[in-house]
Amino acid sequence: PTDEAQVCALIQASANAECFVDADAAFSQACRAAESDGRSVSDKVVQFYIMACARSGEATRALEVFEEHFSDALSDRKRMRSRPAFVAVMNSFGRRGQVEETERLEQRALSSGMPWSIEMLNAKLKACRESGDPDAALRCYATAAAAHNAFPDNVTVKLLLDTCGRAGRLTEALLIYEAAEQAGFVPDPLTVNSLIRHYCATNQAARAFEVYEAAGKRGAPSPNLLTLTALSESCSVASAAARTADGRKMWMSRSLSLYTAGQALLSERSSLNYEGSPPRG
C-alpha cells in the first residue's frame, strides 16, 4: 500500500503479530516510494515504525531511525512532532532494562529543549523494573518529583509497585501511592487490581478493602478473580486475628461477600454461550 494510513496500519499490525520483518519491509517500501516521488517519508509513518521497533525489541534500530528522521526536531516546541517517537525510543531501551541509556536519552531531550513529560519517567521506571533495580526506580521518581514536580499516572504507580514488590520493598511504593492518593490520584481498574493484591501481600487487609470499596463507589468494573480471591483470603485472615466479636463478624462478612462475588464472576465466564460451537459428547 502507498496510502499513509494503510502503511501505518500494516506496520502496526505486523508489530502486533510479532512479525517485525513485515513491518520493516513496509517501512522500507514506503521510504522507496517517497524517494521516487522526490519527497521524504511522512512523520506519521516514521513514528509508527519507531513504535514497531520498540514493541519488537529493536531498540538500536529505533534510535537509528529517530536520528535519521527526527534528531533535528527535538527542540521543535510548536509542533512537538518528535516527542511520541522519542518516547518510543526510550521505551524500547526501557524494555531492555537499560536504565543508564534511558537516563542519557532523557537528558539529551531536555538539553535540546524538549519539555519533560511523565512518559519519560515511565520509560526509565520500565527499565528499572526489567533490570530489577528498586533503588534506581525510587531515585528516578524522587528526581522527577523534585525537578519537574512530577505527579504519577497509573503507569507510574504500577511500575513502582511491580519493581519494589519483586524486591520485597512494597512499603516504599505504597507510600508514594498514598501520597498521590491524598493529592487526588484516582487508580484505574488495572491499578486497583495491583494495589489490592499488593496490600494483601503486606497484610494490610483494611487498606486493600478501602481500595476495593472506593473503586466500587466510583462505578469501576469488578476486580478480576485473582484479586477477589486474594482479598477474600486476606479478610478471612483479618477475621481470625480480630480481637472482638464484632471485628471477627465484620471481616468474615467481607470475606464471604468477596467469595460470592468471585463465584459469580466464575459462573458468568463458564456460562458463556458461543454461537455455532460444536455440540459436546
mmCIF file of C-alpha atoms in Angstrom:
data_model
loop_
_atom_site.group_PDB
_atom_site.id
_atom_site.type_symbol
_atom_site.label_atom_id
_atom_site.label_comp_id
_atom_site.label_asym_id
_atom_site.label_seq_id
_atom_site.Cartn_x
_atom_site.Cartn_y
_atom_site.Cartn_z
ATOM 1 C CA PRO A 1 0.000 0.000 0.000
ATOM 2 C CA THR A 2 1.055 3.570 -0.718
ATOM 3 C CA ASP A 3 -1.625 5.360 1.293
ATOM 4 C CA GLU A 4 -0.183 6.705 4.584
ATOM 5 C CA ALA A 5 -2.987 5.312 6.743
ATOM 6 C CA GLN A 6 -2.688 1.870 5.147
ATOM 7 C CA VAL A 7 1.089 1.814 5.590
ATOM 8 C CA CYS A 8 0.760 2.783 9.266
ATOM 9 C CA ALA A 9 -1.923 0.130 9.804
ATOM 10 C CA LEU A 10 0.251 -2.527 8.151
ATOM 11 C CA ILE A 11 3.290 -1.588 10.249
ATOM 12 C CA GLN A 12 1.274 -1.664 13.457
ATOM 13 C CA ALA A 13 -0.472 -4.932 12.598
ATOM 14 C CA SER A 14 2.849 -6.590 11.759
ATOM 15 C CA ALA A 15 4.367 -5.479 15.068
ATOM 16 C CA ASN A 16 1.291 -6.656 16.981
ATOM 17 C CA ALA A 17 1.590 -10.037 15.271
ATOM 18 C CA GLU A 18 5.296 -10.175 16.225
ATOM 19 C CA CYS A 19 6.296 -10.102 12.541
ATOM 20 C CA PHE A 20 8.835 -7.296 12.638
ATOM 21 C CA VAL A 21 10.288 -8.341 9.289
ATOM 22 C CA ASP A 22 6.965 -7.389 7.662
ATOM 23 C CA ALA A 23 6.871 -4.043 9.480
ATOM 24 C CA ASP A 24 10.435 -3.401 8.323
ATOM 25 C CA ALA A 25 9.534 -4.297 4.727
ATOM 26 C CA ALA A 26 6.502 -1.990 4.758
ATOM 27 C CA PHE A 27 8.592 0.901 6.058
ATOM 28 C CA SER A 28 11.352 0.309 3.523
ATOM 29 C CA GLN A 29 8.794 0.226 0.705
ATOM 30 C CA ALA A 30 7.258 3.490 1.940
ATOM 31 C CA CYS A 31 10.702 5.127 2.035
ATOM 32 C CA ARG A 32 11.461 3.989 -1.531
ATOM 33 C CA ALA A 33 8.086 5.239 -2.773
ATOM 34 C CA ALA A 34 8.611 8.621 -1.140
ATOM 35 C CA GLU A 35 12.126 8.900 -2.557
ATOM 36 C CA SER A 36 10.932 8.119 -6.072
ATOM 37 C CA ASP A 37 8.415 10.970 -5.733
ATOM 38 C CA GLY A 38 11.117 13.356 -4.570
ATOM 39 C CA ARG A 39 9.809 13.721 -1.028
ATOM 40 C CA SER A 40 10.517 12.447 2.465
ATOM 41 C CA VAL A 41 8.502 9.693 4.071
ATOM 42 C CA SER A 42 5.826 11.191 6.353
ATOM 43 C CA ASP A 43 6.452 11.819 10.040
ATOM 44 C CA LYS A 44 3.480 9.623 10.906
ATOM 45 C CA VAL A 45 4.879 6.598 9.074
ATOM 46 C CA VAL A 46 8.244 7.109 10.783
ATOM 47 C CA GLN A 47 6.549 7.322 14.198
ATOM 48 C CA PHE A 48 4.614 4.108 13.612
ATOM 49 C CA TYR A 49 7.777 2.334 12.503
ATOM 50 C CA ILE A 50 9.750 3.511 15.532
ATOM 51 C CA MET A 51 6.932 2.306 17.797
ATOM 52 C CA ALA A 52 7.003 -1.034 15.956
ATOM 53 C CA CYS A 53 10.751 -1.227 16.603
ATOM 54 C CA ALA A 54 10.178 -0.512 20.280
ATOM 55 C CA ARG A 55 7.442 -3.137 20.539
ATOM 56 C CA SER A 56 9.634 -5.714 18.802
ATOM 57 C CA GLY A 57 12.718 -5.124 20.950
ATOM 58 C CA GLU A 58 14.639 -3.434 18.128
ATOM 59 C CA ALA A 59 15.930 -0.604 20.313
ATOM 60 C CA THR A 60 19.079 0.113 18.293
ATOM 61 C CA ARG A 61 17.104 0.274 15.050
ATOM 62 C CA ALA A 62 14.538 2.597 16.683
ATOM 63 C CA LEU A 63 17.296 5.003 17.695
ATOM 64 C CA GLU A 64 18.906 4.843 14.240
ATOM 65 C CA VAL A 65 15.649 5.790 12.514
ATOM 66 C CA PHE A 66 14.986 8.553 15.011
ATOM 67 C CA GLU A 67 18.446 10.010 14.405
ATOM 68 C CA GLU A 68 17.874 9.934 10.662
ATOM 69 C CA HIS A 69 14.410 11.499 10.612
ATOM 70 C CA PHE A 70 13.831 13.419 13.839
ATOM 71 C CA SER A 71 17.096 14.414 15.503
ATOM 72 C CA ASP A 72 16.757 17.995 14.236
ATOM 73 C CA ALA A 73 13.246 18.312 15.678
ATOM 74 C CA LEU A 74 13.968 17.691 19.352
ATOM 75 C CA SER A 75 13.559 21.363 20.190
ATOM 76 C CA ASP A 76 10.512 21.920 17.952
ATOM 77 C CA ARG A 77 8.264 23.317 20.708
ATOM 78 C CA LYS A 78 5.462 24.331 18.365
ATOM 79 C CA ARG A 79 4.651 21.022 16.701
ATOM 80 C CA MET A 80 6.430 18.645 19.068
ATOM 81 C CA ARG A 81 6.396 16.183 16.198
ATOM 82 C CA SER A 82 9.315 14.236 17.593
ATOM 83 C CA ARG A 83 8.043 13.617 21.143
ATOM 84 C CA PRO A 84 5.957 10.425 20.544
ATOM 85 C CA ALA A 85 8.786 8.892 18.540
ATOM 86 C CA PHE A 86 11.388 9.865 21.137
ATOM 87 C CA VAL A 87 9.354 8.375 23.987
ATOM 88 C CA ALA A 88 9.015 5.188 21.923
ATOM 89 C CA VAL A 89 12.814 5.067 21.601
ATOM 90 C CA MET A 90 13.167 5.475 25.366
ATOM 91 C CA ASN A 91 10.612 2.705 25.925
ATOM 92 C CA SER A 92 12.495 0.374 23.610
ATOM 93 C CA PHE A 93 15.598 0.692 25.796
ATOM 94 C CA GLY A 94 13.390 0.514 28.875
ATOM 95 C CA ARG A 95 12.132 -2.909 27.801
ATOM 96 C CA ARG A 96 15.769 -3.992 27.664
ATOM 97 C CA GLY A 97 16.339 -2.868 31.237
ATOM 98 C CA GLN A 98 18.948 -0.284 30.200
ATOM 99 C CA VAL A 99 18.457 2.324 32.923
ATOM 100 C CA GLU A 100 21.532 4.405 32.092
ATOM 101 C CA GLU A 101 20.588 4.613 28.415
ATOM 102 C CA THR A 102 17.065 5.839 29.183
ATOM 103 C CA GLU A 103 18.535 8.459 31.531
ATOM 104 C CA ARG A 104 21.002 9.549 28.865
ATOM 105 C CA LEU A 105 18.227 9.880 26.294
ATOM 106 C CA GLU A 106 16.082 11.910 28.669
ATOM 107 C CA GLN A 107 18.954 14.278 29.416
ATOM 108 C CA ARG A 108 19.619 14.702 25.711
ATOM 109 C CA ALA A 109 15.989 15.627 25.072
ATOM 110 C CA LEU A 110 15.842 18.109 27.940
ATOM 111 C CA SER A 111 19.134 19.689 26.895
ATOM 112 C CA SER A 112 17.720 20.143 23.388
ATOM 113 C CA GLY A 113 14.660 21.985 24.677
ATOM 114 C CA MET A 114 12.030 19.236 24.695
ATOM 115 C CA PRO A 115 9.678 19.715 27.679
ATOM 116 C CA TRP A 116 9.744 16.966 30.300
ATOM 117 C CA SER A 117 6.798 14.535 30.387
ATOM 118 C CA ILE A 118 5.604 11.754 32.694
ATOM 119 C CA GLU A 119 6.152 9.318 29.808
ATOM 120 C CA MET A 120 9.908 9.937 30.102
ATOM 121 C CA LEU A 121 9.824 8.935 33.763
ATOM 122 C CA ASN A 122 7.752 5.862 32.961
ATOM 123 C CA ALA A 123 10.268 4.736 30.345
ATOM 124 C CA LYS A 124 13.022 4.936 32.963
ATOM 125 C CA LEU A 125 10.879 3.102 35.511
ATOM 126 C CA LYS A 126 10.232 0.388 32.943
ATOM 127 C CA ALA A 127 13.991 -0.068 32.630
ATOM 128 C CA CYS A 128 14.262 -0.265 36.426
ATOM 129 C CA ARG A 129 11.563 -2.937 36.546
ATOM 130 C CA GLU A 130 13.160 -5.023 33.806
ATOM 131 C CA SER A 131 16.590 -4.779 35.457
ATOM 132 C CA GLY A 132 15.178 -5.448 38.947
ATOM 133 C CA ASP A 133 16.567 -2.240 40.423
ATOM 134 C CA PRO A 134 14.203 -0.698 43.029
ATOM 135 C CA ASP A 135 16.868 1.759 44.205
ATOM 136 C CA ALA A 136 17.110 3.235 40.718
ATOM 137 C CA ALA A 137 13.312 3.338 40.424
ATOM 138 C CA LEU A 138 12.884 5.245 43.676
ATOM 139 C CA ARG A 139 15.765 7.561 42.760
ATOM 140 C CA CYS A 140 14.264 8.296 39.323
ATOM 141 C CA TYR A 141 10.894 9.060 40.866
ATOM 142 C CA ALA A 142 12.371 11.290 43.579
ATOM 143 C CA THR A 143 14.413 13.181 40.988
ATOM 144 C CA ALA A 144 11.376 13.737 38.762
ATOM 145 C CA ALA A 145 9.305 14.903 41.728
ATOM 146 C CA ALA A 146 11.967 17.392 42.783
ATOM 147 C CA ALA A 147 12.981 18.666 39.352
ATOM 148 C CA HIS A 148 9.653 18.582 37.498
ATOM 149 C CA ASN A 149 7.019 18.439 40.248
ATOM 150 C CA ALA A 150 6.049 15.051 38.807
ATOM 151 C CA PHE A 151 2.611 13.683 39.634
ATOM 152 C CA PRO A 152 2.309 9.947 38.943
ATOM 153 C CA ASP A 153 -0.134 8.459 36.485
ATOM 154 C CA ASN A 154 -1.410 4.885 36.612
ATOM 155 C CA VAL A 155 1.559 3.551 34.661
ATOM 156 C CA THR A 156 3.955 5.188 37.135
ATOM 157 C CA VAL A 157 2.230 3.658 40.155
ATOM 158 C CA LYS A 158 2.048 0.181 38.622
ATOM 159 C CA LEU A 159 5.717 0.218 37.616
ATOM 160 C CA LEU A 160 6.767 1.300 41.108
ATOM 161 C CA LEU A 161 4.606 -1.394 42.705
ATOM 162 C CA ASP A 162 5.958 -4.093 40.384
ATOM 163 C CA THR A 163 9.597 -3.072 40.802
ATOM 164 C CA CYS A 164 9.526 -2.644 44.574
ATOM 165 C CA GLY A 165 7.239 -5.635 45.082
ATOM 166 C CA ARG A 166 9.650 -8.001 43.369
ATOM 167 C CA ALA A 167 12.410 -6.790 45.683
ATOM 168 C CA GLY A 168 10.345 -7.105 48.865
ATOM 169 C CA ARG A 169 10.120 -3.327 49.284
ATOM 170 C CA LEU A 170 6.428 -2.741 48.687
ATOM 171 C CA THR A 171 6.025 -0.326 51.581
ATOM 172 C CA GLU A 172 8.083 2.362 49.825
ATOM 173 C CA ALA A 173 5.987 2.176 46.659
ATOM 174 C CA LEU A 174 2.723 2.110 48.599
ATOM 175 C CA LEU A 175 3.749 5.272 50.463
ATOM 176 C CA ILE A 176 4.223 7.026 47.116
ATOM 177 C CA TYR A 177 0.759 5.871 46.027
ATOM 178 C CA GLU A 178 -0.811 7.037 49.294
ATOM 179 C CA ALA A 179 0.759 10.485 48.972
ATOM 180 C CA ALA A 180 -0.584 10.725 45.418
ATOM 181 C CA GLU A 181 -3.990 9.499 46.591
ATOM 182 C CA GLN A 182 -4.113 12.332 49.129
ATOM 183 C CA ALA A 183 -3.383 14.749 46.281
ATOM 184 C CA GLY A 184 -6.243 13.440 44.125
ATOM 185 C CA PHE A 185 -4.801 10.449 42.250
ATOM 186 C CA VAL A 186 -7.519 8.022 41.088
ATOM 187 C CA PRO A 187 -6.392 4.486 40.169
ATOM 188 C CA ASP A 188 -7.738 2.870 37.013
ATOM 189 C CA PRO A 189 -9.097 -0.732 37.088
ATOM 190 C CA LEU A 190 -5.702 -2.312 36.382
ATOM 191 C CA THR A 191 -4.037 -0.314 39.131
ATOM 192 C CA VAL A 192 -6.903 -1.144 41.521
ATOM 193 C CA ASN A 193 -6.200 -4.855 40.983
ATOM 194 C CA SER A 194 -2.497 -4.314 41.545
ATOM 195 C CA LEU A 195 -2.994 -2.190 44.669
ATOM 196 C CA ILE A 196 -5.392 -4.665 46.288
ATOM 197 C CA ARG A 197 -3.062 -7.611 45.718
ATOM 198 C CA HIS A 198 -0.044 -5.690 46.987
ATOM 199 C CA TYR A 199 -1.834 -4.504 50.116
ATOM 200 C CA CYS A 200 -2.913 -8.102 50.736
ATOM 201 C CA ALA A 201 0.692 -9.219 50.302
ATOM 202 C CA THR A 202 1.754 -6.818 53.064
ATOM 203 C CA ASN A 203 -1.060 -7.956 55.391
ATOM 204 C CA GLN A 204 -2.939 -4.658 55.082
ATOM 205 C CA ALA A 205 -6.455 -6.025 54.617
ATOM 206 C CA ALA A 206 -8.076 -2.771 55.753
ATOM 207 C CA ARG A 207 -6.265 -0.707 53.104
ATOM 208 C CA ALA A 208 -6.923 -3.352 50.449
ATOM 209 C CA PHE A 209 -10.626 -3.298 51.220
ATOM 210 C CA GLU A 210 -10.655 0.517 51.182
ATOM 211 C CA VAL A 211 -9.272 0.484 47.629
ATOM 212 C CA TYR A 212 -11.870 -2.143 46.624
ATOM 213 C CA GLU A 213 -14.732 -0.235 48.215
ATOM 214 C CA ALA A 214 -13.685 3.126 46.743
ATOM 215 C CA ALA A 215 -13.479 1.614 43.261
ATOM 216 C CA GLY A 216 -16.979 0.206 43.644
ATOM 217 C CA LYS A 217 -18.355 3.589 44.688
ATOM 218 C CA ARG A 218 -16.799 5.127 41.552
ATOM 219 C CA GLY A 219 -18.631 2.548 39.444
ATOM 220 C CA ALA A 220 -15.396 0.893 38.345
ATOM 221 C CA PRO A 221 -15.511 -2.667 36.959
ATOM 222 C CA SER A 222 -15.195 -5.514 39.451
ATOM 223 C CA PRO A 223 -11.612 -6.629 40.160
ATOM 224 C CA ASN A 224 -10.553 -9.835 38.468
ATOM 225 C CA LEU A 225 -10.938 -13.281 40.002
ATOM 226 C CA LEU A 226 -7.337 -13.467 41.231
ATOM 227 C CA THR A 227 -7.739 -10.159 43.083
ATOM 228 C CA LEU A 228 -11.124 -11.067 44.579
ATOM 229 C CA THR A 229 -9.702 -14.361 45.830
ATOM 230 C CA ALA A 230 -6.648 -12.680 47.384
ATOM 231 C CA LEU A 231 -8.822 -10.078 49.096
ATOM 232 C CA SER A 232 -11.291 -12.670 50.365
ATOM 233 C CA GLU A 233 -8.447 -14.705 51.879
ATOM 234 C CA SER A 234 -6.913 -11.564 53.400
ATOM 235 C CA CYS A 235 -10.238 -10.653 55.010
ATOM 236 C CA SER A 236 -10.529 -14.200 56.366
ATOM 237 C CA VAL A 237 -7.084 -13.869 57.981
ATOM 238 C CA ALA A 238 -8.109 -10.499 59.429
ATOM 239 C CA SER A 239 -11.230 -12.108 60.883
ATOM 240 C CA ALA A 240 -9.173 -14.752 62.666
ATOM 241 C CA ALA A 241 -6.875 -12.057 64.077
ATOM 242 C CA ALA A 242 -9.650 -9.693 65.186
ATOM 243 C CA ARG A 243 -9.809 -9.042 68.934
ATOM 244 C CA THR A 244 -13.564 -8.533 69.220
ATOM 245 C CA ALA A 245 -16.609 -10.496 68.155
ATOM 246 C CA ASP A 246 -17.849 -7.555 66.086
ATOM 247 C CA GLY A 247 -14.482 -7.331 64.324
ATOM 248 C CA ARG A 248 -14.480 -11.040 63.531
ATOM 249 C CA LYS A 249 -18.032 -10.813 62.238
ATOM 250 C CA MET A 250 -17.259 -7.782 60.034
ATOM 251 C CA TRP A 251 -14.186 -9.321 58.420
ATOM 252 C CA MET A 252 -15.836 -12.703 57.876
ATOM 253 C CA SER A 253 -18.844 -10.989 56.275
ATOM 254 C CA ARG A 254 -16.494 -9.161 53.914
ATOM 255 C CA SER A 255 -14.654 -12.363 53.118
ATOM 256 C CA LEU A 256 -17.880 -14.190 52.280
ATOM 257 C CA SER A 257 -19.212 -11.352 50.124
ATOM 258 C CA LEU A 258 -15.946 -11.315 48.146
ATOM 259 C CA TYR A 259 -16.028 -15.098 47.800
ATOM 260 C CA THR A 260 -19.585 -14.826 46.469
ATOM 261 C CA ALA A 261 -18.549 -12.112 44.017
ATOM 262 C CA GLY A 262 -15.697 -14.313 42.807
ATOM 263 C CA GLN A 263 -18.005 -17.289 42.329
ATOM 264 C CA ALA A 264 -20.465 -15.128 40.403
ATOM 265 C CA LEU A 265 -17.654 -13.962 38.136
ATOM 266 C CA LEU A 266 -16.537 -17.551 37.599
ATOM 267 C CA SER A 267 -20.081 -18.671 36.870
ATOM 268 C CA GLU A 268 -20.548 -15.847 34.386
ATOM 269 C CA ARG A 269 -17.471 -16.962 32.486
ATOM 270 C CA SER A 270 -18.408 -20.633 32.446
ATOM 271 C CA SER A 271 -21.945 -19.944 31.203
ATOM 272 C CA LEU A 272 -20.849 -18.021 28.118
ATOM 273 C CA ASN A 273 -22.666 -19.355 25.047
ATOM 274 C CA TYR A 274 -20.691 -19.226 21.832
ATOM 275 C CA GLU A 275 -22.950 -19.359 18.823
ATOM 276 C CA GLY A 276 -22.054 -22.104 16.385
ATOM 277 C CA SER A 277 -19.868 -24.042 18.831
ATOM 278 C CA PRO A 278 -19.917 -27.816 18.199
ATOM 279 C CA PRO A 279 -22.085 -29.951 20.495
ATOM 280 C CA ARG A 280 -20.356 -31.779 23.321
ATOM 281 C CA GLY A 281 -20.246 -35.534 23.714
#
